Short mmCIF file of N, CA and C in Angstrom, two decimals:
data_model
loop_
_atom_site.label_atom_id
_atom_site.label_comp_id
_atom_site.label_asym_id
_atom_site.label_seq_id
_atom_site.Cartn_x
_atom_site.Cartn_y
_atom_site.Cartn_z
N UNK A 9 5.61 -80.78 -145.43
CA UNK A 9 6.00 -82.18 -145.36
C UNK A 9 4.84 -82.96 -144.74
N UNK A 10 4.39 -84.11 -145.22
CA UNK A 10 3.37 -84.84 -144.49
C UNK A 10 4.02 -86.15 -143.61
N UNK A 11 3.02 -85.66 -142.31
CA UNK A 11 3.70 -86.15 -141.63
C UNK A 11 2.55 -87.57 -140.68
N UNK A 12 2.72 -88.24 -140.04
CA UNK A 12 1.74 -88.85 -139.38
C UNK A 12 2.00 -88.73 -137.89
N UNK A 13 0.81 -88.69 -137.15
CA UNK A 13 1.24 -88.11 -135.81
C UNK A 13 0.54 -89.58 -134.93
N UNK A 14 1.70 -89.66 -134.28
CA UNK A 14 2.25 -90.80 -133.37
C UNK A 14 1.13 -90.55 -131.77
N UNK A 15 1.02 -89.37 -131.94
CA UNK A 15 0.33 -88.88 -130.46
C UNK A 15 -0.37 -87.67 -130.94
N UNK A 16 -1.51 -87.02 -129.93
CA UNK A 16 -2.23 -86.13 -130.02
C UNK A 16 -1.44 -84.91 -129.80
N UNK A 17 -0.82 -84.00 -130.70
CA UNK A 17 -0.46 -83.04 -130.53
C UNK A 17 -1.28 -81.77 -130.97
N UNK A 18 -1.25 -80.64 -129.54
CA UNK A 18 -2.12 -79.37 -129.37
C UNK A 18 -1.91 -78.94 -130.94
N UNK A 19 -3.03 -78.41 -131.28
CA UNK A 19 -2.94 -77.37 -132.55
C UNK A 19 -2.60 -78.07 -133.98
N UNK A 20 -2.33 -79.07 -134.14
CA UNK A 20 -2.28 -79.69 -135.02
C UNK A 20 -3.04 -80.80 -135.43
N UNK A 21 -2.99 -82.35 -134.26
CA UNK A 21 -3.95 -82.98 -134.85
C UNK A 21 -4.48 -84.22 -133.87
N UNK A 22 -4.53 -85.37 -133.80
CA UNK A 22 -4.83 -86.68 -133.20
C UNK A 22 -3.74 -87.56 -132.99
N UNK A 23 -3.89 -88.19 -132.83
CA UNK A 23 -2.99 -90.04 -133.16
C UNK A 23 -3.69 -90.34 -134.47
N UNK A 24 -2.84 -90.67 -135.42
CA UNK A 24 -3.33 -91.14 -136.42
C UNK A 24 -3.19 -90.59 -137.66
N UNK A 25 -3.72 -89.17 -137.38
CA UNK A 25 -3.99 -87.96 -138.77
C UNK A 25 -3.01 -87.43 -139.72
N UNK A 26 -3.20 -87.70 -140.33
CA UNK A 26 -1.93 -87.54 -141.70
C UNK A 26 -1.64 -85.88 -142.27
N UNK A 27 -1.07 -85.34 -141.45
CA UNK A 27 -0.82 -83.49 -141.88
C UNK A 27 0.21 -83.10 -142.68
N UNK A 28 0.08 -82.00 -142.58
CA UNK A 28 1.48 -81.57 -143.72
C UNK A 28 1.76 -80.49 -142.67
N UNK A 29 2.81 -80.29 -142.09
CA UNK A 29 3.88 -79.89 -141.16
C UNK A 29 4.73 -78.89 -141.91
N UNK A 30 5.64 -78.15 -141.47
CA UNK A 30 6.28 -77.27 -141.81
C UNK A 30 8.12 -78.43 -141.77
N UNK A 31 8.90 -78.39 -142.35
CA UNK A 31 10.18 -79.66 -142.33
C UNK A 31 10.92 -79.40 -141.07
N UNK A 32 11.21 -77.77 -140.76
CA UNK A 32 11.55 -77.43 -139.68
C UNK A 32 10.93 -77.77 -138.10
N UNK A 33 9.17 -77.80 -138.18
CA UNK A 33 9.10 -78.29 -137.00
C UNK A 33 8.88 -79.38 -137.39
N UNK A 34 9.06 -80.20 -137.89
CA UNK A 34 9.07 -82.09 -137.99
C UNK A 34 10.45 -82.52 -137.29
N UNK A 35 11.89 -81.51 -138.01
CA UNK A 35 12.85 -81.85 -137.56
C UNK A 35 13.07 -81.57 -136.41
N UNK A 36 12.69 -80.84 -136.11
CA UNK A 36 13.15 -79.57 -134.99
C UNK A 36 12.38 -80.26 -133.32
N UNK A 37 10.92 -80.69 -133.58
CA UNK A 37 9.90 -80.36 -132.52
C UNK A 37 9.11 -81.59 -132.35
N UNK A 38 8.52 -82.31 -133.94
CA UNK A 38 7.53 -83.40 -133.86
C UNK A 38 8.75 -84.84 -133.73
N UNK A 39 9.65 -84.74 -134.40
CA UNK A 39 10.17 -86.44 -134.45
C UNK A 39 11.39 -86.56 -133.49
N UNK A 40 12.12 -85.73 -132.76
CA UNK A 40 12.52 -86.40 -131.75
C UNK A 40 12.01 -86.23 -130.34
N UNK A 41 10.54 -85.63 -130.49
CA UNK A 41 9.96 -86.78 -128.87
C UNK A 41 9.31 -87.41 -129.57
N UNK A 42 9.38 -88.19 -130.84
CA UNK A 42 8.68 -89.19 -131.59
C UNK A 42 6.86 -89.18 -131.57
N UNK A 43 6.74 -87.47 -131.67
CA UNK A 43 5.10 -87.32 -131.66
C UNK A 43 4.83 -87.55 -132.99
N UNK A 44 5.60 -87.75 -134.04
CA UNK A 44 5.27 -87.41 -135.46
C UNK A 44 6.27 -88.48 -136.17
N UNK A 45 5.82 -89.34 -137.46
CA UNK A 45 7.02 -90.24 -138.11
C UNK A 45 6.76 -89.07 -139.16
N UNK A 46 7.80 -89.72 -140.74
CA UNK A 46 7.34 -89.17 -142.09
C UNK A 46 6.19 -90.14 -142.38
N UNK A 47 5.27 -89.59 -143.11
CA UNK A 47 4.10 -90.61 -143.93
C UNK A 47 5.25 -91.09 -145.03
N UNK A 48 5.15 -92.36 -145.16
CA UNK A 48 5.45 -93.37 -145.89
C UNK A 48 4.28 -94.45 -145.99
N UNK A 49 4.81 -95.27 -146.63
CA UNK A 49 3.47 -96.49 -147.27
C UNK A 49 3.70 -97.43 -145.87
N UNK A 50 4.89 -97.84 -145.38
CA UNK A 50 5.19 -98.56 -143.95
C UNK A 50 4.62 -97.98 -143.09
N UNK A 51 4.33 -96.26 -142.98
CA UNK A 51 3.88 -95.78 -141.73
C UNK A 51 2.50 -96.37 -141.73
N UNK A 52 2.04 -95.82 -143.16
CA UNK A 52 0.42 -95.73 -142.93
C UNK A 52 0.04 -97.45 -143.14
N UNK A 53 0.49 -98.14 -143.38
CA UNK A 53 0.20 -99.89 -142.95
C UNK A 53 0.23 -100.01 -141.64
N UNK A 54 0.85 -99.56 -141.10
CA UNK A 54 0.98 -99.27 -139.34
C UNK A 54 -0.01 -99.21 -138.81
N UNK A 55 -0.31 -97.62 -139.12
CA UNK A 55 -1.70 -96.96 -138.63
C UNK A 55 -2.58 -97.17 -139.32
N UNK A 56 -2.50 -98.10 -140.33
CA UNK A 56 -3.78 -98.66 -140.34
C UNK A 56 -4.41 -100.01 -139.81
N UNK A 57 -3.46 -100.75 -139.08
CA UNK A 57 -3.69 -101.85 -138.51
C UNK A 57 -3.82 -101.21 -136.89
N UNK A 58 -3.54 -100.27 -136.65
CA UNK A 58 -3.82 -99.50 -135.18
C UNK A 58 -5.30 -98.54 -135.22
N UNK A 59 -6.17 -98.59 -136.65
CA UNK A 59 -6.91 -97.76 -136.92
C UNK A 59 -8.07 -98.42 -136.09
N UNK A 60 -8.21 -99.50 -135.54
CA UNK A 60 -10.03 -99.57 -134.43
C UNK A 60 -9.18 -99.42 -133.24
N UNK A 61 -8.10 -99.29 -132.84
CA UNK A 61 -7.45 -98.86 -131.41
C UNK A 61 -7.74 -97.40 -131.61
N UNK A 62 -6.98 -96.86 -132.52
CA UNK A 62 -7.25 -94.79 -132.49
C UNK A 62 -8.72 -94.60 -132.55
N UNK A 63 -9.59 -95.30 -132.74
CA UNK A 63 -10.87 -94.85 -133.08
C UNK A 63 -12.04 -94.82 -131.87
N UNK A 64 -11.21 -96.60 -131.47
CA UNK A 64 -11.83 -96.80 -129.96
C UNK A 64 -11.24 -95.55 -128.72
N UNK A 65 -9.89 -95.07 -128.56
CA UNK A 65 -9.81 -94.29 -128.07
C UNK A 65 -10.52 -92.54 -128.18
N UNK A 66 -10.55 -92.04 -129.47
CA UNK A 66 -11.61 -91.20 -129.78
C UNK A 66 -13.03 -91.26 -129.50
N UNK A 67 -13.21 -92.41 -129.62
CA UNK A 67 -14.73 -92.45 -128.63
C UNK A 67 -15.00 -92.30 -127.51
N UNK A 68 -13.80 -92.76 -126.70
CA UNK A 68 -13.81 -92.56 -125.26
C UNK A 68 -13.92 -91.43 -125.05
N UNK A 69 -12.73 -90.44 -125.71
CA UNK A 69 -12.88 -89.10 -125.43
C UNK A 69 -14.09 -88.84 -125.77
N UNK A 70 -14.83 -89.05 -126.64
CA UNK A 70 -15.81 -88.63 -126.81
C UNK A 70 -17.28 -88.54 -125.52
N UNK A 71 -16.86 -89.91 -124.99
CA UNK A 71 -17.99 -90.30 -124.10
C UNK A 71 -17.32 -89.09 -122.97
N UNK A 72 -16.24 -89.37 -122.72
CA UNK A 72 -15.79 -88.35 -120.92
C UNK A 72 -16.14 -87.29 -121.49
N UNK A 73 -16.11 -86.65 -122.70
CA UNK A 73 -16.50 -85.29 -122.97
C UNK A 73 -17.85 -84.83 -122.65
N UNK A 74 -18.89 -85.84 -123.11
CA UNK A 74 -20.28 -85.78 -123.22
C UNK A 74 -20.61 -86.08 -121.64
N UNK A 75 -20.17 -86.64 -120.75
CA UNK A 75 -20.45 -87.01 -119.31
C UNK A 75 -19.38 -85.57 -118.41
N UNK A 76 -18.39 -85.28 -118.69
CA UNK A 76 -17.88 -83.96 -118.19
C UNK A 76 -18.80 -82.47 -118.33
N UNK A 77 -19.68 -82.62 -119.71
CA UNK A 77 -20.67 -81.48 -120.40
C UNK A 77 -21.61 -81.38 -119.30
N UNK A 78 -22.08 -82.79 -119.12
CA UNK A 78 -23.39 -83.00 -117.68
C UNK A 78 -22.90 -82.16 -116.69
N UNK A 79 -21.97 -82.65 -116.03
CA UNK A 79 -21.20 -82.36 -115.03
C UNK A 79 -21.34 -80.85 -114.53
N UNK A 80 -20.73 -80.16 -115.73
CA UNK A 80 -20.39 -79.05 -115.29
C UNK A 80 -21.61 -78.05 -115.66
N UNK A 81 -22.61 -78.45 -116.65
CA UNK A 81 -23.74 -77.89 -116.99
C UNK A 81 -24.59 -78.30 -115.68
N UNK A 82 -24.84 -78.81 -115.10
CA UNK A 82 -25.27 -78.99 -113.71
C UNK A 82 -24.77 -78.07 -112.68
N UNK A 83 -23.53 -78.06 -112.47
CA UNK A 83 -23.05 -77.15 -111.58
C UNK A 83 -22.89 -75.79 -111.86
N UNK A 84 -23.61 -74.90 -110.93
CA UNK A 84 -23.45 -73.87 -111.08
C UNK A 84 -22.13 -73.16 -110.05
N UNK A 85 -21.71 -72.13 -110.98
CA UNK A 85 -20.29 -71.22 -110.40
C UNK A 85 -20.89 -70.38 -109.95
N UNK A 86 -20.71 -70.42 -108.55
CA UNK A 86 -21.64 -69.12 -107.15
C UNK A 86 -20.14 -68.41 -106.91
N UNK A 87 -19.81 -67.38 -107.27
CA UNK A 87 -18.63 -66.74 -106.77
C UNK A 87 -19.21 -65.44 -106.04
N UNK A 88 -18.38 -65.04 -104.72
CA UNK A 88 -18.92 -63.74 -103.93
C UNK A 88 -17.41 -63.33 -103.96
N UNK A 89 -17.82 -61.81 -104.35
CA UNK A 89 -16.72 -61.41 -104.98
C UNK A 89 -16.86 -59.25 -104.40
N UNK A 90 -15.57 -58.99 -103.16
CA UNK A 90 -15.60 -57.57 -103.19
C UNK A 90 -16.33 -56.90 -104.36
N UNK A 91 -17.54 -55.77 -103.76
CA UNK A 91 -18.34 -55.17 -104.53
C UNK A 91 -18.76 -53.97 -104.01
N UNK A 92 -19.14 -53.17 -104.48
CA UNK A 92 -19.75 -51.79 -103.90
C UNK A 92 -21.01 -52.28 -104.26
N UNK A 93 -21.66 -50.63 -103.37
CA UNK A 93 -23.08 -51.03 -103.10
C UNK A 93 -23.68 -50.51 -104.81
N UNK A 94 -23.53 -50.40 -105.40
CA UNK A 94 -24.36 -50.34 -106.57
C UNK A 94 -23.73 -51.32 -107.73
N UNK A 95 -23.18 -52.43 -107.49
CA UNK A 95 -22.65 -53.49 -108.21
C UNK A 95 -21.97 -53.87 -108.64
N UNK A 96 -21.16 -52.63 -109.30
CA UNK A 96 -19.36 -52.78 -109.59
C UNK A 96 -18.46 -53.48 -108.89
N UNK A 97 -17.94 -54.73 -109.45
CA UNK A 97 -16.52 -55.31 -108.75
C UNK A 97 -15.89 -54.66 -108.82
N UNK A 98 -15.28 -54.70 -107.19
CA UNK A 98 -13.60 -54.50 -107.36
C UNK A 98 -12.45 -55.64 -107.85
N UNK A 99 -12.37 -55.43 -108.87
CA UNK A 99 -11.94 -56.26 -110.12
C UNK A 99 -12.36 -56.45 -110.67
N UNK A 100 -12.65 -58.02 -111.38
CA UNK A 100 -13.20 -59.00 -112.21
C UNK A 100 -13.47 -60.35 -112.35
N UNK A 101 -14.16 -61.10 -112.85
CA UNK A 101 -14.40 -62.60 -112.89
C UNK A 101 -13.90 -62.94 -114.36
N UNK A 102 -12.68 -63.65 -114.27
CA UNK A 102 -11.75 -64.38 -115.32
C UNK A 102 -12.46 -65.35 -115.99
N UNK A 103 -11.24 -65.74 -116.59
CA UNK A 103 -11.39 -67.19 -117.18
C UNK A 103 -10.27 -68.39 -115.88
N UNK A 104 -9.39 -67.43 -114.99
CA UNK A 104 -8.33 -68.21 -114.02
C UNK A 104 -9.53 -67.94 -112.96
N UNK A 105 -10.24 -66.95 -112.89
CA UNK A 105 -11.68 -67.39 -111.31
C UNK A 105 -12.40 -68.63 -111.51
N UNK A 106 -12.67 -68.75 -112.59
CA UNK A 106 -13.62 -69.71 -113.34
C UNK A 106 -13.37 -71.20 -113.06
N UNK A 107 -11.27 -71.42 -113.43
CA UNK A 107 -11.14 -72.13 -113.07
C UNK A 107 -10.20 -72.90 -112.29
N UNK A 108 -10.21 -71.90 -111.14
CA UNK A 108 -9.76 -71.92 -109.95
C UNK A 108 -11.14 -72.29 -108.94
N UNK A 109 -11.97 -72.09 -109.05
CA UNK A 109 -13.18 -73.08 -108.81
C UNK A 109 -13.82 -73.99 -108.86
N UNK A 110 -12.98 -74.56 -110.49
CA UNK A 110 -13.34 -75.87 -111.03
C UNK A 110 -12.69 -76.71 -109.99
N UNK A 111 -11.48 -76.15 -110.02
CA UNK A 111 -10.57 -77.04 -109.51
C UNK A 111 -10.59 -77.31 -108.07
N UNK A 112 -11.29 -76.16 -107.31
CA UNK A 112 -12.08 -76.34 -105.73
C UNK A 112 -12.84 -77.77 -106.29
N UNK A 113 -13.66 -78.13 -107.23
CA UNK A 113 -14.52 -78.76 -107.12
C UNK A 113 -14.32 -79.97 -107.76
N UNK A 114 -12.70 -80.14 -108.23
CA UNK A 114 -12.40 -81.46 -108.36
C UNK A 114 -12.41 -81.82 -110.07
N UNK A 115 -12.27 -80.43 -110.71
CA UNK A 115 -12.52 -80.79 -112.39
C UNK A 115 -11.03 -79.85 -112.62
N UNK A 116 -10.85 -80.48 -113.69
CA UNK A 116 -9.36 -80.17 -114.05
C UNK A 116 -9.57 -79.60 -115.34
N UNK A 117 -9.94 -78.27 -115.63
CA UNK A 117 -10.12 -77.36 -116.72
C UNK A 117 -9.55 -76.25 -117.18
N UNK A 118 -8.56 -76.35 -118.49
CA UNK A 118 -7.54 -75.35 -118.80
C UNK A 118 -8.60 -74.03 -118.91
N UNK A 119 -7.27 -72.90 -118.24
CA UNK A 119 -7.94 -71.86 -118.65
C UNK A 119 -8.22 -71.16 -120.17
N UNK A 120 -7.42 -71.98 -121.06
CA UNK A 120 -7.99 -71.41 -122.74
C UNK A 120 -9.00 -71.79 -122.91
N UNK A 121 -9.58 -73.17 -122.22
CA UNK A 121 -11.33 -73.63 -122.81
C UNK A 121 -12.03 -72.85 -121.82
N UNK A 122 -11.93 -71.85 -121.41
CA UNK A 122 -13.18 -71.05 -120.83
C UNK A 122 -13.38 -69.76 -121.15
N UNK A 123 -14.63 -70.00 -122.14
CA UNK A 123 -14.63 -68.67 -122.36
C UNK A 123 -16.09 -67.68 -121.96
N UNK A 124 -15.50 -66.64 -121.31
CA UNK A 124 -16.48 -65.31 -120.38
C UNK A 124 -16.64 -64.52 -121.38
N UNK A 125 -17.95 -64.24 -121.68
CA UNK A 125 -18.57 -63.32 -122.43
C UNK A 125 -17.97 -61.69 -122.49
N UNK A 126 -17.28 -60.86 -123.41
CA UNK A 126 -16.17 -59.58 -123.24
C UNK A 126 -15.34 -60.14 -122.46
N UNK A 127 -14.81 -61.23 -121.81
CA UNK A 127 -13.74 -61.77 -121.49
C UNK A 127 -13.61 -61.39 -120.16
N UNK A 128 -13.96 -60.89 -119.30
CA UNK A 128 -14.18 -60.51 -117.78
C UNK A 128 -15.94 -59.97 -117.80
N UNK A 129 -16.20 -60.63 -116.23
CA UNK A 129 -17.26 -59.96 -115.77
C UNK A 129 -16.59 -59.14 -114.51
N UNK A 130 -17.67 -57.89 -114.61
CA UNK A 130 -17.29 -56.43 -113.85
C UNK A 130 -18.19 -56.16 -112.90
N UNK A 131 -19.79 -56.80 -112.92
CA UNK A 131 -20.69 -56.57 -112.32
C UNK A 131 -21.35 -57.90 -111.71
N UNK A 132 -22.51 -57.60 -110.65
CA UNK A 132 -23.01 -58.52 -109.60
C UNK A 132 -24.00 -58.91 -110.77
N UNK A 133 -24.13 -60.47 -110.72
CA UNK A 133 -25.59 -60.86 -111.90
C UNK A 133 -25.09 -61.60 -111.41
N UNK A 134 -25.80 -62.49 -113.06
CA UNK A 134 -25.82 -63.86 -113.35
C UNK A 134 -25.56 -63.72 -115.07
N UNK A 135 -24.68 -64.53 -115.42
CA UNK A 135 -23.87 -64.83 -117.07
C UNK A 135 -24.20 -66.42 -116.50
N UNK A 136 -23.42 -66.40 -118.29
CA UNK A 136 -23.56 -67.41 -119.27
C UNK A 136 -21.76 -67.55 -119.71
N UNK A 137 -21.34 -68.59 -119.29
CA UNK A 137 -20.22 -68.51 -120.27
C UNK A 137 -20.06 -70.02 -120.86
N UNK A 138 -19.15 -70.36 -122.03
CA UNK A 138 -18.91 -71.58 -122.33
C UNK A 138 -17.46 -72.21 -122.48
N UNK A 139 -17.53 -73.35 -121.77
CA UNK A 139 -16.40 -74.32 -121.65
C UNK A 139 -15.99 -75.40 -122.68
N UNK A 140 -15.11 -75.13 -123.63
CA UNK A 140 -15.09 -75.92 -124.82
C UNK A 140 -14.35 -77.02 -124.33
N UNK A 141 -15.06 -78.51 -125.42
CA UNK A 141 -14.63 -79.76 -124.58
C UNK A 141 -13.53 -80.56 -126.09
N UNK A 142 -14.16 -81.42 -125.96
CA UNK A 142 -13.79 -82.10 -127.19
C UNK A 142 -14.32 -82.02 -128.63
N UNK A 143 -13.71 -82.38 -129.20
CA UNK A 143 -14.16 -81.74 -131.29
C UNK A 143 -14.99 -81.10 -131.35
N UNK A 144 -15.07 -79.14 -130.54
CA UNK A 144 -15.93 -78.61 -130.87
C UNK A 144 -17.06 -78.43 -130.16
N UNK A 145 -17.37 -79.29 -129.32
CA UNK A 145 -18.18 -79.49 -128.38
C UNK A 145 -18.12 -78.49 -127.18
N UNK A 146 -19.10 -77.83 -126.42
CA UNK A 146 -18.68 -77.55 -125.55
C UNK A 146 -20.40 -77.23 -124.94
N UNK A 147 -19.95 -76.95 -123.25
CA UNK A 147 -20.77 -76.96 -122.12
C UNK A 147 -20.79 -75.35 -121.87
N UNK A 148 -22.26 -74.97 -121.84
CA UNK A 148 -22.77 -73.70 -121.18
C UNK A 148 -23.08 -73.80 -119.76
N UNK A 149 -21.80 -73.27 -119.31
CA UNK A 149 -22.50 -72.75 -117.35
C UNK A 149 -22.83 -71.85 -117.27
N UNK A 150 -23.04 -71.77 -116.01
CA UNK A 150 -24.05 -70.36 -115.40
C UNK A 150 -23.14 -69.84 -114.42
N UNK A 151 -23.13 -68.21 -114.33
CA UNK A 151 -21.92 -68.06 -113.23
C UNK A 151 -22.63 -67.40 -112.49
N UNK A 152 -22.94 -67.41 -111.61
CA UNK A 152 -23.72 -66.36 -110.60
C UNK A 152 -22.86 -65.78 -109.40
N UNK A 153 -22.50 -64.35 -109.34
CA UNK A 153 -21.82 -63.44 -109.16
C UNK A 153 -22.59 -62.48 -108.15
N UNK A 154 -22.32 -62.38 -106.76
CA UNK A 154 -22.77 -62.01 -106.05
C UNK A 154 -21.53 -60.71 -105.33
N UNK A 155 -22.03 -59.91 -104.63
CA UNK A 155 -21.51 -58.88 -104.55
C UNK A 155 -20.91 -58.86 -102.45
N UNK A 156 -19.47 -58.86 -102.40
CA UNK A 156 -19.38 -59.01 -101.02
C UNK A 156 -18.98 -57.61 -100.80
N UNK A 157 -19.55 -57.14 -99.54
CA UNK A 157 -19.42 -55.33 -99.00
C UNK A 157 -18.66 -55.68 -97.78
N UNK A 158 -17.05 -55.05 -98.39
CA UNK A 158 -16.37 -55.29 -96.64
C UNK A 158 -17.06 -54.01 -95.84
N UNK A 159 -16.36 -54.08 -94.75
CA UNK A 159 -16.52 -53.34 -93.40
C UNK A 159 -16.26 -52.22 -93.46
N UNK A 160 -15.27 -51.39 -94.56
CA UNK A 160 -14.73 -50.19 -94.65
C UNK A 160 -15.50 -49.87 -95.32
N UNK A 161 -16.42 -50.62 -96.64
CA UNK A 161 -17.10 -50.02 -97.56
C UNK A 161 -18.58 -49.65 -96.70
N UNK A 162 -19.14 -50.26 -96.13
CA UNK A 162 -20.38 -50.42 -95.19
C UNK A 162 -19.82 -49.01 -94.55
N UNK A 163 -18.91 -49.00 -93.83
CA UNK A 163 -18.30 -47.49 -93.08
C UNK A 163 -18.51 -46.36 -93.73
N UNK A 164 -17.67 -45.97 -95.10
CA UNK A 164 -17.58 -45.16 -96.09
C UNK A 164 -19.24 -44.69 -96.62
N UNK A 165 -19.93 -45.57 -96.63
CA UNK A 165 -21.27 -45.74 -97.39
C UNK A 165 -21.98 -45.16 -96.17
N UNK A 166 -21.75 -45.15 -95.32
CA UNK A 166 -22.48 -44.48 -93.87
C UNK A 166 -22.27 -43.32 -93.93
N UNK A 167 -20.71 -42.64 -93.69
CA UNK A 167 -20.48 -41.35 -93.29
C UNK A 167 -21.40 -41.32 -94.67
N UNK A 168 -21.35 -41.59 -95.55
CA UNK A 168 -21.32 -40.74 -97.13
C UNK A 168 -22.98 -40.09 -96.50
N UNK A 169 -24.00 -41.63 -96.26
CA UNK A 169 -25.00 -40.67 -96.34
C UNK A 169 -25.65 -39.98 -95.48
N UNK A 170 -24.69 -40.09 -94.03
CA UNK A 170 -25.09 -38.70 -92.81
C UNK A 170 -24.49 -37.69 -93.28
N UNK A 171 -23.58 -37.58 -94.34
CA UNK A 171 -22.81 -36.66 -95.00
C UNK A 171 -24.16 -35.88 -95.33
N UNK A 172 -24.84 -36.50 -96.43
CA UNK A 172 -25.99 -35.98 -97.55
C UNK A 172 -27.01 -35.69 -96.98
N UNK A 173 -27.38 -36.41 -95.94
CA UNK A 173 -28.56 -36.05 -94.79
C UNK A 173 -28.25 -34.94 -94.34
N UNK A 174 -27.01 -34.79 -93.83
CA UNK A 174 -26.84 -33.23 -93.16
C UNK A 174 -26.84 -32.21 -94.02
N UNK A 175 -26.51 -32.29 -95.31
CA UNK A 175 -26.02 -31.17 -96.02
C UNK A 175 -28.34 -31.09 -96.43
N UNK A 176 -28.72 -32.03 -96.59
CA UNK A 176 -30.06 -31.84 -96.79
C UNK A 176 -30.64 -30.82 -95.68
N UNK A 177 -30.76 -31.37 -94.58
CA UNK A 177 -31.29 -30.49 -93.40
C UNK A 177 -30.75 -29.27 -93.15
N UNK A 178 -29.43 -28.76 -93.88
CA UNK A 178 -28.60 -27.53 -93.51
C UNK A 178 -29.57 -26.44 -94.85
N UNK A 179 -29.79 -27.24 -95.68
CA UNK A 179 -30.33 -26.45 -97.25
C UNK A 179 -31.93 -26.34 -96.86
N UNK A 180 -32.69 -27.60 -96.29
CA UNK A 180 -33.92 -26.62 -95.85
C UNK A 180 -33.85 -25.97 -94.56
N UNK A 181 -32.94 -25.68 -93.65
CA UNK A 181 -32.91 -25.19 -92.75
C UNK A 181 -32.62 -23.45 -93.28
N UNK A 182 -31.65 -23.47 -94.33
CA UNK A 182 -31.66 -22.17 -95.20
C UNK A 182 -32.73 -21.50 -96.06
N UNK A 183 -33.40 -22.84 -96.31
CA UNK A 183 -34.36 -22.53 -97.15
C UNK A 183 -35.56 -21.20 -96.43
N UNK A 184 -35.95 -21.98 -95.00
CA UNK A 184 -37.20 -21.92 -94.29
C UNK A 184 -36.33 -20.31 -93.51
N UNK A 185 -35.53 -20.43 -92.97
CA UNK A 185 -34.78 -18.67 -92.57
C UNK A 185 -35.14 -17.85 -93.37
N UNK A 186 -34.98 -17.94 -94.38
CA UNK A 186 -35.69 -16.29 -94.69
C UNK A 186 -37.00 -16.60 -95.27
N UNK A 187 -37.70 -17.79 -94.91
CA UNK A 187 -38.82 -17.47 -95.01
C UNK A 187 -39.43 -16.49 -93.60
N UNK A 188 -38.89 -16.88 -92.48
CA UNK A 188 -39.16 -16.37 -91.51
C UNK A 188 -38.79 -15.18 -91.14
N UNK A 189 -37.68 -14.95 -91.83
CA UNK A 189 -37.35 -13.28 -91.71
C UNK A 189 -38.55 -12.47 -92.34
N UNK A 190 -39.14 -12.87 -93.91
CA UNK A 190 -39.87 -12.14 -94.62
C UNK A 190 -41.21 -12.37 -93.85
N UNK A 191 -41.32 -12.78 -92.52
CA UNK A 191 -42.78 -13.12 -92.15
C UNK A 191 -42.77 -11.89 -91.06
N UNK A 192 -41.02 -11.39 -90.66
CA UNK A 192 -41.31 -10.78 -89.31
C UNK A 192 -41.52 -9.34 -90.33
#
């Protein structure tokens, strides 16, 4: 069924855009919160006398999109994040870390437009991921991922290597014994 959409609805289309809908969700979903009329010749005289209002508003989006891109391509995501000493998180860096930081920083960014390269980071670096904006558009940040060593791990990582030290000095201490036996 073609339908004209009254408001910007997810996954389908704009204000304005003339689709073909399924009858069930027209009846069901688009026309009584009045996101959607039927296309008729009355609708589209409508929207077409509303057509430099929908257009002027698409630009706008357009501009906050292109000034939000700055924004966040400027800022870099410094996350310190539980790590062992050879780089492995304990866990991972999301697409909800990502932007649960945004939102420390005052930007209001769904977590479906962020997307992390294999979809989690596991290790201490520096990535690349991208934040999709408007029609397609989207902003490359930088995430830089640093590695935090609690107090138990610093502990653990100690005994481990007076562990290895000792077992070293016990093996040339075996070693050098019968050298000294075969000397007497």
């Amino acid at each position: 069924m073609k339908v004209i959409l009254n408001d910007d609805v997810k996954h389908v289309g704009e204000m304005g855009d003339v689709k073909n809908v399924a009858m069930g969700y027209f009846r069901n979903y688009l026309f009584p919160r009045g996101l959607a009329v039927p296309c008729t010749d009355e609708a589209l005289a409508y929207f077409e006398t509303k057509k430099e209002e929908i257009e002027a508003r698409k630009e706008q989006k357009r501009k906050d999109s292109a000034s939000l891109k700055e924004k966040l391509e400027g800022l870099e995501v410094k996350l310190e994040m539980p790590a062992g000493s050879n780089g492995k998180l304990f866990g991972a860096v999301t697409s909800v870390t990502v932007m649960n930081f945004y939102a420390q920083n005052g930007f209001e960014i769904e977590r479906k437009k962020i997307e992390i390269p294999g979809s989690s980071i596991k290790t201490v670096g520096h990535f690349t991921a991208k934040v999709h904006l408007y029609e397609g558009s989207f902003a490359e940040v930088k995430i830089s991922v640093t590695g935090q060593v609690s107090e138990e791990t610093k502990k653990l990582e100690a005994k481990k290597a007076a562990a290895e030290k000792k077992a070293a000095e016990e093996k040339k201490a075996a070693e050098e014994a019968p050298a000294e036996e075969k000397a007497e």
